[in-house]
PDB file of C-alpha atoms in Angstrom:
ATOM      1  CA  MET A   1       0.000   0.000   0.000  1.00 33.00           C
ATOM      2  CA  LYS A   2       1.605   3.241  -1.177  1.00 31.00           C
ATOM      3  CA  LYS A   3       1.009   6.257   0.998  1.00 32.00           C
ATOM      4  CA  GLY A   4       2.274   9.780   0.401  1.00 31.00           C
ATOM      5  CA  LEU A   5       2.799  12.498   2.932  1.00 30.00           C
ATOM      6  CA  GLY A   6       0.357  14.554   0.893  1.00 31.00           C
ATOM      7  CA  ARG A   7      -0.006  18.179   1.850  1.00 33.00           C
ATOM      8  CA  GLY A   8       0.501  17.409   5.524  1.00 34.00           C
ATOM      9  CA  LEU A   9       4.295  17.637   5.631  1.00 36.00           C
ATOM     10  CA  ASN A  10       5.458  18.271   2.074  1.00 38.00           C
ATOM     11  CA  THR A  11       4.049  21.793   2.036  1.00 34.00           C
ATOM     12  CA  LEU A  12       4.085  22.616   5.741  1.00 36.00           C
ATOM     13  CA  ILE A  13       7.815  22.697   6.319  1.00 41.00           C
ATOM     14  CA  GLY A  14       9.843  24.852   3.948  1.00 42.00           C
ATOM     15  CA  PHE A  15      11.653  26.773   6.680  1.00 35.00           C
ATOM     16  CA  GLY A  16      15.163  25.636   5.734  1.00 38.00           C
ATOM     17  CA  ASP A  17      16.578  24.345   2.457  1.00 38.00           C
ATOM     18  CA  ASP A  18      18.254  21.311   4.000  1.00 35.00           C
ATOM     19  CA  LEU A  19      15.181  20.259   5.944  1.00 36.00           C
ATOM     20  CA  ASN A  20      12.923  20.988   2.988  1.00 39.00           C
ATOM     21  CA  GLN A  21      15.002  18.693   0.785  1.00 37.00           C
ATOM     22  CA  THR A  22      14.931  15.965   3.416  1.00 35.00           C
ATOM     23  CA  VAL A  23      11.153  16.066   3.720  1.00 37.00           C
ATOM     24  CA  SER A  24      10.330  16.628   0.056  1.00 37.00           C
ATOM     25  CA  GLY A  25      13.035  14.508  -1.543  1.00 34.00           C
ATOM     26  CA  GLU A  26      12.495  11.643  -3.944  1.00 34.00           C
ATOM     27  CA  GLY A  27       9.701   9.381  -2.797  1.00 37.00           C
ATOM     28  CA  VAL A  28       8.232   9.300   0.661  1.00 47.00           C
ATOM     29  CA  GLY A  29       8.599   5.642   1.457  1.00 58.00           C
ATOM     30  CA  GLU A  30       6.069   2.874   1.854  1.00 78.00           C
ATOM     31  CA  ALA A  31       3.633   2.536   4.736  1.00 86.00           C
ATOM     32  CA  THR A  32       4.521  -0.485   6.879  1.00 88.00           C
ATOM     33  CA  GLU A  33       2.573  -2.148   9.686  1.00 92.00           C
ATOM     34  CA  ILE A  34       4.640  -1.701  12.851  1.00 91.00           C
ATOM     35  CA  ASN A  35       4.130  -3.243  16.276  1.00 92.00           C
ATOM     36  CA  ILE A  36       2.497  -0.441  18.239  1.00 92.00           C
ATOM     37  CA  MET A  37       4.572  -1.303  21.325  1.00 91.00           C
ATOM     38  CA  LYS A  38       7.783  -0.508  19.432  1.00 91.00           C
ATOM     39  CA  ILE A  39       6.702   3.101  18.856  1.00 92.00           C
ATOM     40  CA  LYS A  40       7.396   5.836  21.383  1.00 90.00           C
ATOM     41  CA  PRO A  41       6.230   9.471  21.398  1.00 87.00           C
ATOM     42  CA  ASN A  42       8.606  12.363  20.767  1.00 83.00           C
ATOM     43  CA  PRO A  43       9.566  13.851  24.171  1.00 79.00           C
ATOM     44  CA  ASP A  44       9.948  17.242  22.446  1.00 72.00           C
ATOM     45  CA  GLN A  45       6.435  17.092  20.983  1.00 72.00           C
ATOM     46  CA  PRO A  46       5.065  20.633  21.414  1.00 66.00           C
ATOM     47  CA  ARG A  47       1.534  19.419  22.026  1.00 70.00           C
ATOM     48  CA  LYS A  48       1.285  18.348  25.655  1.00 68.00           C
ATOM     49  CA  VAL A  49      -2.507  18.218  26.152  1.00 69.00           C
ATOM     50  CA  PHE A  50      -4.664  15.618  24.387  1.00 76.00           C
ATOM     51  CA  SER A  51      -8.419  15.737  24.936  1.00 77.00           C
ATOM     52  CA  ASP A  52      -9.750  12.444  26.287  1.00 82.00           C
ATOM     53  CA  GLU A  53     -13.017  13.064  24.459  1.00 85.00           C
ATOM     54  CA  GLU A  54     -11.285  13.665  21.114  1.00 83.00           C
ATOM     55  CA  LEU A  55      -9.103  10.584  21.554  1.00 87.00           C
ATOM     56  CA  GLU A  56     -12.171   8.482  22.335  1.00 90.00           C
ATOM     57  CA  GLU A  57     -13.952   9.751  19.216  1.00 89.00           C
ATOM     58  CA  LEU A  58     -10.925   9.044  17.038  1.00 89.00           C
ATOM     59  CA  SER A  59     -10.572   5.617  18.644  1.00 91.00           C
ATOM     60  CA  GLU A  60     -14.144   4.738  17.663  1.00 92.00           C
ATOM     61  CA  SER A  61     -13.448   5.916  14.105  1.00 91.00           C
ATOM     62  CA  ILE A  62     -10.306   3.781  13.960  1.00 91.00           C
ATOM     63  CA  LYS A  63     -12.244   0.725  15.145  1.00 90.00           C
ATOM     64  CA  GLU A  64     -14.658   1.197  12.244  1.00 88.00           C
ATOM     65  CA  PHE A  65     -12.424   2.460   9.436  1.00 89.00           C
ATOM     66  CA  GLY A  66      -8.869   1.743  10.545  1.00 88.00           C
ATOM     67  CA  VAL A  67      -5.997   4.247  10.574  1.00 89.00           C
ATOM     68  CA  VAL A  68      -6.601   6.216   7.377  1.00 84.00           C
ATOM     69  CA  GLN A  69      -3.383   8.264   7.482  1.00 86.00           C
ATOM     70  CA  PRO A  70      -0.147   6.505   8.517  1.00 89.00           C
ATOM     71  CA  LEU A  71       2.186   7.852  11.150  1.00 88.00           C
ATOM     72  CA  ILE A  72       5.608   9.237  10.245  1.00 87.00           C
ATOM     73  CA  VAL A  73       8.297   7.604  12.404  1.00 89.00           C
ATOM     74  CA  THR A  74      12.078   7.508  12.546  1.00 89.00           C
ATOM     75  CA  PRO A  75      14.313   4.671  13.857  1.00 89.00           C
ATOM     76  CA  ARG A  76      15.397   5.293  17.444  1.00 83.00           C
ATOM     77  CA  GLY A  77      16.974   3.134  20.108  1.00 70.00           C
ATOM     78  CA  GLU A  78      17.965  -0.510  20.113  1.00 69.00           C
ATOM     79  CA  GLY A  79      15.783  -3.481  19.204  1.00 73.00           C
ATOM     80  CA  GLY A  80      14.060  -1.924  16.204  1.00 79.00           C
ATOM     81  CA  GLY A  81      12.293   0.856  18.069  1.00 89.00           C
ATOM     82  CA  TYR A  82      10.820   4.001  16.495  1.00 91.00           C
ATOM     83  CA  MET A  83       9.961   7.538  17.564  1.00 89.00           C
ATOM     84  CA  ILE A  84       6.932   9.435  16.294  1.00 88.00           C
ATOM     85  CA  VAL A  85       7.660  12.375  14.008  1.00 86.00           C
ATOM     86  CA  ALA A  86       4.014  13.090  13.157  1.00 83.00           C
ATOM     87  CA  GLY A  87       0.780  11.430  14.268  1.00 85.00           C
ATOM     88  CA  GLU A  88       0.941  11.014  18.054  1.00 86.00           C
ATOM     89  CA  ARG A  89      -2.815  11.564  18.399  1.00 87.00           C
ATOM     90  CA  ARG A  90      -3.484   8.687  15.977  1.00 90.00           C
ATOM     91  CA  TRP A  91      -1.025   6.503  17.894  1.00 91.00           C
ATOM     92  CA  ARG A  92      -2.735   7.236  21.214  1.00 91.00           C
ATOM     93  CA  ALA A  93      -6.206   6.608  19.770  1.00 92.00           C
ATOM     94  CA  SER A  94      -5.025   3.367  18.134  1.00 93.00           C
ATOM     95  CA  GLN A  95      -3.883   2.127  21.537  1.00 93.00           C
ATOM     96  CA  LEU A  96      -7.346   2.901  22.935  1.00 91.00           C
ATOM     97  CA  ALA A  97      -8.857   1.013  20.002  1.00 93.00           C
ATOM     98  CA  GLY A  98      -6.793  -2.059  20.942  1.00 92.00           C
ATOM     99  CA  LEU A  99      -4.668  -2.190  17.784  1.00 93.00           C
ATOM    100  CA  SER A 100      -1.504  -4.282  17.961  1.00 92.00           C
ATOM    101  CA  THR A 101       0.038  -2.799  14.794  1.00 93.00           C
ATOM    102  CA  ILE A 102      -0.280   0.586  13.088  1.00 93.00           C
ATOM    103  CA  PRO A 103       0.629   1.781   9.576  1.00 93.00           C
ATOM    104  CA  ALA A 104       3.651   4.068   9.513  1.00 92.00           C
ATOM    105  CA  ILE A 105       6.103   5.545   7.026  1.00 90.00           C
ATOM    106  CA  ILE A 106       9.698   5.135   8.210  1.00 90.00           C
ATOM    107  CA  ARG A 107      12.052   8.043   7.442  1.00 88.00           C
ATOM    108  CA  ASN A 108      15.483   8.942   8.749  1.00 86.00           C
ATOM    109  CA  TYR A 109      15.531  12.354  10.431  1.00 83.00           C
ATOM    110  CA  THR A 110      17.953  14.129  12.714  1.00 78.00           C
ATOM    111  CA  ASP A 111      16.728  15.418  16.073  1.00 73.00           C
ATOM    112  CA  PHE A 112      16.885  18.947  14.651  1.00 71.00           C
ATOM    113  CA  GLU A 113      14.676  18.007  11.706  1.00 76.00           C
ATOM    114  CA  ILE A 114      12.193  16.182  13.933  1.00 77.00           C
ATOM    115  CA  LEU A 115      11.796  19.229  16.154  1.00 72.00           C
ATOM    116  CA  GLY A 116      11.197  21.507  13.163  1.00 72.00           C
ATOM    117  CA  ILE A 117       8.633  19.167  11.638  1.00 76.00           C
ATOM    118  CA  ALA A 118       6.772  18.734  14.941  1.00 72.00           C
ATOM    119  CA  LEU A 119       6.623  22.473  15.574  1.00 69.00           C
ATOM    120  CA  ILE A 120       5.465  23.434  12.094  1.00 71.00           C
ATOM    121  CA  GLU A 121       2.990  20.561  11.741  1.00 69.00           C
ATOM    122  CA  ASN A 122       1.264  21.312  15.035  1.00 67.00           C
ATOM    123  CA  VAL A 123       1.018  25.050  14.400  1.00 68.00           C
ATOM    124  CA  GLN A 124      -0.352  24.498  10.894  1.00 63.00           C
ATOM    125  CA  ARG A 125      -2.932  21.976  12.023  1.00 61.00           C
ATOM    126  CA  GLN A 126      -4.009  24.123  14.984  1.00 58.00           C
ATOM    127  CA  ASN A 127      -3.670  21.225  17.423  1.00 64.00           C
ATOM    128  CA  LEU A 128      -2.213  23.368  20.188  1.00 74.00           C
ATOM    129  CA  ASN A 129      -3.601  25.365  23.069  1.00 83.00           C
ATOM    130  CA  PRO A 130      -2.521  29.056  23.082  1.00 88.00           C
ATOM    131  CA  ILE A 131       0.458  28.498  25.382  1.00 90.00           C
ATOM    132  CA  GLU A 132       1.756  25.506  23.425  1.00 84.00           C
ATOM    133  CA  GLU A 133       1.399  27.570  20.246  1.00 84.00           C
ATOM    134  CA  ALA A 134       3.309  30.483  21.776  1.00 89.00           C
ATOM    135  CA  ASN A 135       6.102  28.159  22.901  1.00 87.00           C
ATOM    136  CA  CYS A 136       6.296  26.759  19.359  1.00 81.00           C
ATOM    137  CA  TYR A 137       6.837  30.247  17.955  1.00 86.00           C
ATOM    138  CA  LYS A 138       9.450  30.965  20.627  1.00 88.00           C
ATOM    139  CA  ARG A 139      11.415  27.812  19.832  1.00 82.00           C
ATOM    140  CA  LEU A 140      11.226  28.378  16.079  1.00 79.00           C
ATOM    141  CA  THR A 141      12.560  31.910  16.410  1.00 84.00           C
ATOM    142  CA  GLU A 142      15.272  30.977  18.899  1.00 84.00           C
ATOM    143  CA  GLU A 143      16.418  27.503  17.857  1.00 78.00           C
ATOM    144  CA  PHE A 144      15.913  27.899  14.100  1.00 75.00           C
ATOM    145  CA  ASP A 145      17.026  31.538  13.956  1.00 77.00           C
ATOM    146  CA  MET A 146      13.820  32.664  12.238  1.00 79.00           C
ATOM    147  CA  THR A 147      12.458  36.196  12.350  1.00 86.00           C
ATOM    148  CA  GLN A 148       8.802  36.695  13.210  1.00 87.00           C
ATOM    149  CA  GLU A 149       8.230  37.873   9.643  1.00 88.00           C
ATOM    150  CA  ASP A 150       9.798  34.702   8.197  1.00 82.00           C
ATOM    151  CA  LEU A 151       7.797  32.565  10.602  1.00 80.00           C
ATOM    152  CA  ALA A 152       4.546  34.312   9.685  1.00 83.00           C
ATOM    153  CA  LYS A 153       5.094  33.414   6.024  1.00 80.00           C
ATOM    154  CA  ARG A 154       5.917  29.788   6.846  1.00 75.00           C
ATOM    155  CA  VAL A 155       2.901  29.074   9.042  1.00 73.00           C
ATOM    156  CA  GLY A 156       0.318  31.310   7.376  1.00 76.00           C
ATOM    157  CA  LYS A 157      -0.255  33.605  10.355  1.00 81.00           C
ATOM    158  CA  SER A 158       0.084  37.368  10.616  1.00 88.00           C
ATOM    159  CA  ARG A 159       3.227  38.749  12.224  1.00 90.00           C
ATOM    160  CA  SER A 160       1.089  40.576  14.809  1.00 91.00           C
ATOM    161  CA  HIS A 161      -0.597  37.270  15.749  1.00 89.00           C
ATOM    162  CA  ILE A 162       2.786  35.653  16.349  1.00 90.00           C
ATOM    163  CA  SER A 163       4.093  38.679  18.252  1.00 92.00           C
ATOM    164  CA  ASN A 164       1.014  38.896  20.489  1.00 90.00           C
ATOM    165  CA  SER A 165       1.088  35.146  21.066  1.00 90.00           C
ATOM    166  CA  MET A 166       4.716  35.211  22.203  1.00 92.00           C
ATOM    167  CA  ARG A 167       4.143  38.249  24.456  1.00 93.00           C
ATOM    168  CA  VAL A 168       1.792  36.180  26.609  1.00 93.00           C
ATOM    169  CA  LEU A 169       4.737  34.024  27.709  1.00 94.00           C
ATOM    170  CA  ARG A 170       5.814  36.979  29.873  1.00 94.00           C
ATOM    171  CA  LEU A 171       2.914  36.236  32.222  1.00 95.00           C
ATOM    172  CA  ASP A 172       3.285  34.441  35.540  1.00 95.00           C
ATOM    173  CA  PRO A 173       3.436  30.634  35.013  1.00 94.00           C
ATOM    174  CA  ARG A 174       0.299  30.219  37.142  1.00 95.00           C
ATOM    175  CA  VAL A 175      -1.608  32.484  34.750  1.00 95.00           C
ATOM    176  CA  LEU A 176      -0.261  30.534  31.776  1.00 94.00           C
ATOM    177  CA  ASP A 177      -1.660  27.377  33.384  1.00 93.00           C
ATOM    178  CA  MET A 178      -5.100  29.025  33.610  1.00 93.00           C
ATOM    179  CA  ILE A 179      -4.971  29.779  29.878  1.00 92.00           C
ATOM    180  CA  SER A 180      -3.833  26.234  29.044  1.00 88.00           C
ATOM    181  CA  GLU A 181      -6.702  24.864  31.138  1.00 87.00           C
ATOM    182  CA  GLU A 182      -9.154  27.192  29.309  1.00 86.00           C
ATOM    183  CA  LYS A 183     -10.092  29.000  32.495  1.00 91.00           C
ATOM    184  CA  LEU A 184      -8.987  32.221  30.791  1.00 92.00           C
ATOM    185  CA  THR A 185      -8.823  33.200  27.138  1.00 91.00           C
ATOM    186  CA  MET A 186      -6.106  35.075  25.281  1.00 90.00           C
ATOM    187  CA  GLY A 187      -8.506  38.044  25.411  1.00 91.00           C
ATOM    188  CA  HIS A 188      -8.224  38.003  29.205  1.00 93.00           C
ATOM    189  CA  ALA A 189      -4.456  37.608  29.052  1.00 93.00           C
ATOM    190  CA  LYS A 190      -3.841  40.752  27.018  1.00 92.00           C
ATOM    191  CA  PRO A 191      -4.874  43.277  29.717  1.00 94.00           C
ATOM    192  CA  ILE A 192      -3.059  41.293  32.432  1.00 95.00           C
ATOM    193  CA  LEU A 193       0.204  41.993  30.577  1.00 94.00           C
ATOM    194  CA  SER A 194      -0.029  45.599  31.756  1.00 92.00           C
ATOM    195  CA  ILE A 195       0.536  44.365  35.332  1.00 92.00           C
ATOM    196  CA  GLU A 196       4.239  43.918  36.047  1.00 90.00           C
ATOM    197  CA  ALA A 197       4.533  41.793  39.200  1.00 91.00           C
ATOM    198  CA  GLY A 198       3.880  38.070  38.827  1.00 91.00           C
ATOM    199  CA  ASP A 199       1.928  37.767  42.087  1.00 92.00           C
ATOM    200  CA  ALA A 200      -0.304  40.686  41.072  1.00 92.00           C
ATOM    201  CA  GLN A 201      -0.863  39.096  37.636  1.00 94.00           C
ATOM    202  CA  PHE A 202      -1.924  35.870  39.316  1.00 94.00           C
ATOM    203  CA  ASP A 203      -4.164  37.714  41.774  1.00 92.00           C
ATOM    204  CA  ALA A 204      -5.912  39.621  38.981  1.00 93.00           C
ATOM    205  CA  ALA A 205      -6.311  36.465  36.866  1.00 94.00           C
ATOM    206  CA  SER A 206      -7.733  34.553  39.843  1.00 93.00           C
ATOM    207  CA  LYS A 207     -10.339  37.262  40.422  1.00 90.00           C
ATOM    208  CA  MET A 208     -11.317  37.120  36.733  1.00 91.00           C
ATOM    209  CA  VAL A 209     -11.932  33.392  37.029  1.00 90.00           C
ATOM    210  CA  GLU A 210     -13.708  33.570  40.401  1.00 87.00           C
ATOM    211  CA  GLN A 211     -16.060  36.328  39.239  1.00 84.00           C
ATOM    212  CA  GLY A 212     -16.632  34.838  35.764  1.00 85.00           C
ATOM    213  CA  MET A 213     -15.631  38.036  33.959  1.00 87.00           C
ATOM    214  CA  ASN A 214     -15.972  38.352  30.217  1.00 87.00           C
ATOM    215  CA  VAL A 215     -13.213  40.088  28.244  1.00 88.00           C
ATOM    216  CA  ARG A 216     -14.740  43.573  28.437  1.00 87.00           C
ATOM    217  CA  GLN A 217     -15.203  43.251  32.187  1.00 88.00           C
ATOM    218  CA  ALA A 218     -11.620  41.993  32.509  1.00 90.00           C
ATOM    219  CA  GLU A 219     -10.277  45.019  30.640  1.00 91.00           C
ATOM    220  CA  ASP A 220     -12.186  47.409  32.904  1.00 90.00           C
ATOM    221  CA  PHE A 221     -11.150  45.432  35.979  1.00 91.00           C
ATOM    222  CA  VAL A 222      -7.430  45.615  35.100  1.00 92.00           C
ATOM    223  CA  ARG A 223      -7.650  49.377  34.510  1.00 91.00           C
ATOM    224  CA  ARG A 224      -9.078  49.841  37.997  1.00 90.00           C
ATOM    225  CA  TYR A 225      -6.736  47.236  39.484  1.00 90.00           C
ATOM    226  CA  THR A 226      -3.552  48.891  38.137  1.00 90.00           C
ATOM    227  CA  ALA A 227      -4.826  52.338  39.183  1.00 88.00           C
ATOM    228  CA  GLN A 228      -5.217  51.093  42.757  1.00 86.00           C
ATOM    229  CA  LEU A 229      -1.761  49.516  42.707  1.00 84.00           C
ATOM    230  CA  GLU A 230      -0.212  52.768  41.475  1.00 84.00           C
ATOM    231  CA  ALA A 231      -2.068  54.683  44.179  1.00 80.00           C
ATOM    232  CA  GLY A 232      -0.706  52.325  46.834  1.00 78.00           C
ATOM    233  CA  GLU A 233      -4.175  50.989  47.623  1.00 77.00           C
ATOM    234  CA  ASN A 234      -5.130  47.361  48.217  1.00 74.00           C
ATOM    235  CA  PRO A 235      -6.860  45.802  45.177  1.00 74.00           C
ATOM    236  CA  GLU A 236      -8.420  43.266  47.553  1.00 67.00           C
ATOM    237  CA  ASP A 237     -10.985  45.942  48.387  1.00 62.00           C
ATOM    238  CA  MET A 238     -12.158  46.210  44.772  1.00 65.00           C
ATOM    239  CA  ALA A 239     -15.777  45.475  44.025  1.00 58.00           C
ATOM    240  CA  PRO A 240     -16.479  43.095  41.135  1.00 58.00           C
ATOM    241  CA  PRO A 241     -17.234  44.755  37.778  1.00 59.00           C
ATOM    242  CA  GLU A 242     -20.815  45.868  37.512  1.00 57.00           C
ATOM    243  CA  GLU A 243     -22.981  44.335  34.851  1.00 57.00           C
ATOM    244  CA  ASN A 244     -24.950  46.604  32.559  1.00 56.00           C
ATOM    245  CA  PRO A 245     -28.397  46.781  34.273  1.00 59.00           C
ATOM    246  CA  ALA A 246     -30.216  46.736  30.927  1.00 60.00           C
ATOM    247  CA  VAL A 247     -28.376  43.563  29.861  1.00 60.00           C
ATOM    248  CA  ALA A 248     -29.065  41.910  33.219  1.00 64.00           C
ATOM    249  CA  GLU A 249     -32.785  42.788  32.966  1.00 70.00           C
ATOM    250  CA  ILE A 250     -33.086  41.247  29.495  1.00 73.00           C
ATOM    251  CA  ARG A 251     -31.231  38.109  30.607  1.00 71.00           C
ATOM    252  CA  ASN A 252     -33.483  37.667  33.642  1.00 73.00           C
ATOM    253  CA  LYS A 253     -36.577  38.055  31.473  1.00 79.00           C
ATOM    254  CA  TYR A 254     -35.378  35.364  29.071  1.00 80.00           C
ATOM    255  CA  LYS A 255     -34.528  33.083  31.999  1.00 79.00           C
ATOM    256  CA  ALA A 256     -38.064  33.447  33.337  1.00 81.00           C
ATOM    257  CA  ASP A 257     -39.593  32.845  29.897  1.00 83.00           C
ATOM    258  CA  LEU A 258     -37.548  29.692  29.355  1.00 84.00           C
ATOM    259  CA  ARG A 259     -38.233  28.426  32.870  1.00 84.00           C
ATOM    260  CA  ASP A 260     -41.971  28.782  32.343  1.00 83.00           C
ATOM    261  CA  ALA A 261     -41.859  27.214  28.880  1.00 86.00           C
ATOM    262  CA  LEU A 262     -39.732  24.220  29.884  1.00 85.00           C
ATOM    263  CA  GLY A 263     -40.894  23.754  33.461  1.00 85.00           C
ATOM    264  CA  THR A 264     -37.374  23.523  34.873  1.00 87.00           C
ATOM    265  CA  ARG A 265     -34.529  25.651  36.178  1.00 82.00           C
ATOM    266  CA  VAL A 266     -32.671  27.584  33.453  1.00 84.00           C
ATOM    267  CA  ASN A 267     -29.558  29.712  33.632  1.00 80.00           C
ATOM    268  CA  ILE A 268     -28.094  32.068  31.014  1.00 78.00           C
ATOM    269  CA  LYS A 269     -24.385  32.849  31.212  1.00 71.00           C
ATOM    270  CA  GLU A 270     -22.537  35.470  29.206  1.00 66.00           C
ATOM    271  CA  SER A 271     -19.413  34.181  27.477  1.00 60.00           C
ATOM    272  CA  LYS A 272     -16.031  35.175  28.845  1.00 51.00           C
ATOM    273  CA  THR A 273     -14.978  36.074  25.327  1.00 47.00           C
ATOM    274  CA  SER A 274     -16.092  39.270  23.620  1.00 46.00           C
ATOM    275  CA  GLY A 275     -18.892  39.348  21.090  1.00 51.00           C
ATOM    276  CA  GLY A 276     -22.001  39.189  23.260  1.00 59.00           C
ATOM    277  CA  GLY A 277     -22.373  35.396  23.105  1.00 67.00           C
ATOM    278  CA  GLY A 278     -22.946  32.963  25.919  1.00 73.00           C
ATOM    279  CA  LYS A 279     -24.627  29.698  26.830  1.00 78.00           C
ATOM    280  CA  ILE A 280     -27.974  28.475  28.136  1.00 86.00           C
ATOM    281  CA  GLU A 281     -27.973  25.805  30.860  1.00 85.00           C
ATOM    282  CA  ILE A 282     -31.144  23.711  31.183  1.00 89.00           C
ATOM    283  CA  ASN A 283     -31.482  21.470  34.236  1.00 84.00           C
ATOM    284  CA  TYR A 284     -33.160  18.075  34.181  1.00 83.00           C
ATOM    285  CA  PHE A 285     -33.638  15.698  37.098  1.00 80.00           C
ATOM    286  CA  SER A 286     -34.230  12.274  35.560  1.00 80.00           C
ATOM    287  CA  GLY A 287     -34.179  10.464  32.261  1.00 80.00           C
ATOM    288  CA  GLU A 288     -37.893  10.988  31.884  1.00 82.00           C
ATOM    289  CA  ASP A 289     -37.508  14.681  32.612  1.00 81.00           C
ATOM    290  CA  LEU A 290     -34.851  14.951  29.900  1.00 86.00           C
ATOM    291  CA  ASP A 291     -37.144  13.221  27.398  1.00 84.00           C
ATOM    292  CA  ARG A 292     -39.923  15.652  28.299  1.00 87.00           C
ATOM    293  CA  ILE A 293     -37.718  18.712  27.797  1.00 88.00           C
ATOM    294  CA  VAL A 294     -36.312  17.456  24.492  1.00 87.00           C
ATOM    295  CA  ASP A 295     -39.841  16.751  23.214  1.00 84.00           C
ATOM    296  CA  LEU A 296     -40.902  20.276  24.194  1.00 86.00           C
ATOM    297  CA  ILE A 297     -37.975  21.834  22.349  1.00 86.00           C
ATOM    298  CA  LYS A 298     -38.502  19.677  19.253  1.00 82.00           C
ATOM    299  CA  SER A 299     -42.209  20.517  19.148  1.00 82.00           C
ATOM    300  CA  HIS A 300     -41.328  24.195  18.797  1.00 74.00           C
ATOM    301  CA  GLY A 301     -38.493  23.639  16.296  1.00 60.00           C
TER     302      GLY A 301
END
């Protein structure tokens, strides 16, 4: 079975002539079934977080259709072992699916080439959380001596996006963890950058999470927070940002309307991101109650 790298790696690299020739040279090799236990992940893989839900979904797909796209691996270690160059998510899902072998294309790469491929592939495929993405850009600029302008051309992002992404790495590590865990968005992170001390950054970020602030509220909060710091006052005494009374009144009206229509408790929460979006939470208390609510919604569809 002949398998090509397709667009995945042939056109994603291109950040150095030597590496480009290695990846795009004559032929791409033949996919071979390899014992899954002989394959190990790349310890320098930039993606550190894999969603259990996504892996489970991919595992179910693999059970039904098999591994559609082979891994890219390189020989490493004694006893015929291999290290993943591209495709760790497929490898993890294949283990969940109970596969004993997995299709893979074997190529010889140096550690330098493997790092470059992993960084570019993950950024291009948008598999990373914001902090992993920022660290990718940092490593590409530092270890591969790329300018932000060169990097922007290679990965198809604007230079301002790359610059703003890398700036976030100046935040306190505890705040970076909140962003990685999706407790805060990059929109929340931007105003926090105006706070210099790490402990104050963490304090402000914690208050944003505790009070469920959206981005606009976070921006206003940081303005008041930094003003109090500069005035030598204690930000602990700050009141939470006030919600627009008109918006709150409309939300409460809709909550009451939905509660009456569905006969259950309903909550409406404004999104933490800008744009005026949010989510509706509908409570149910048994399987029968869920069926009743779904039938009500469908009857008005």
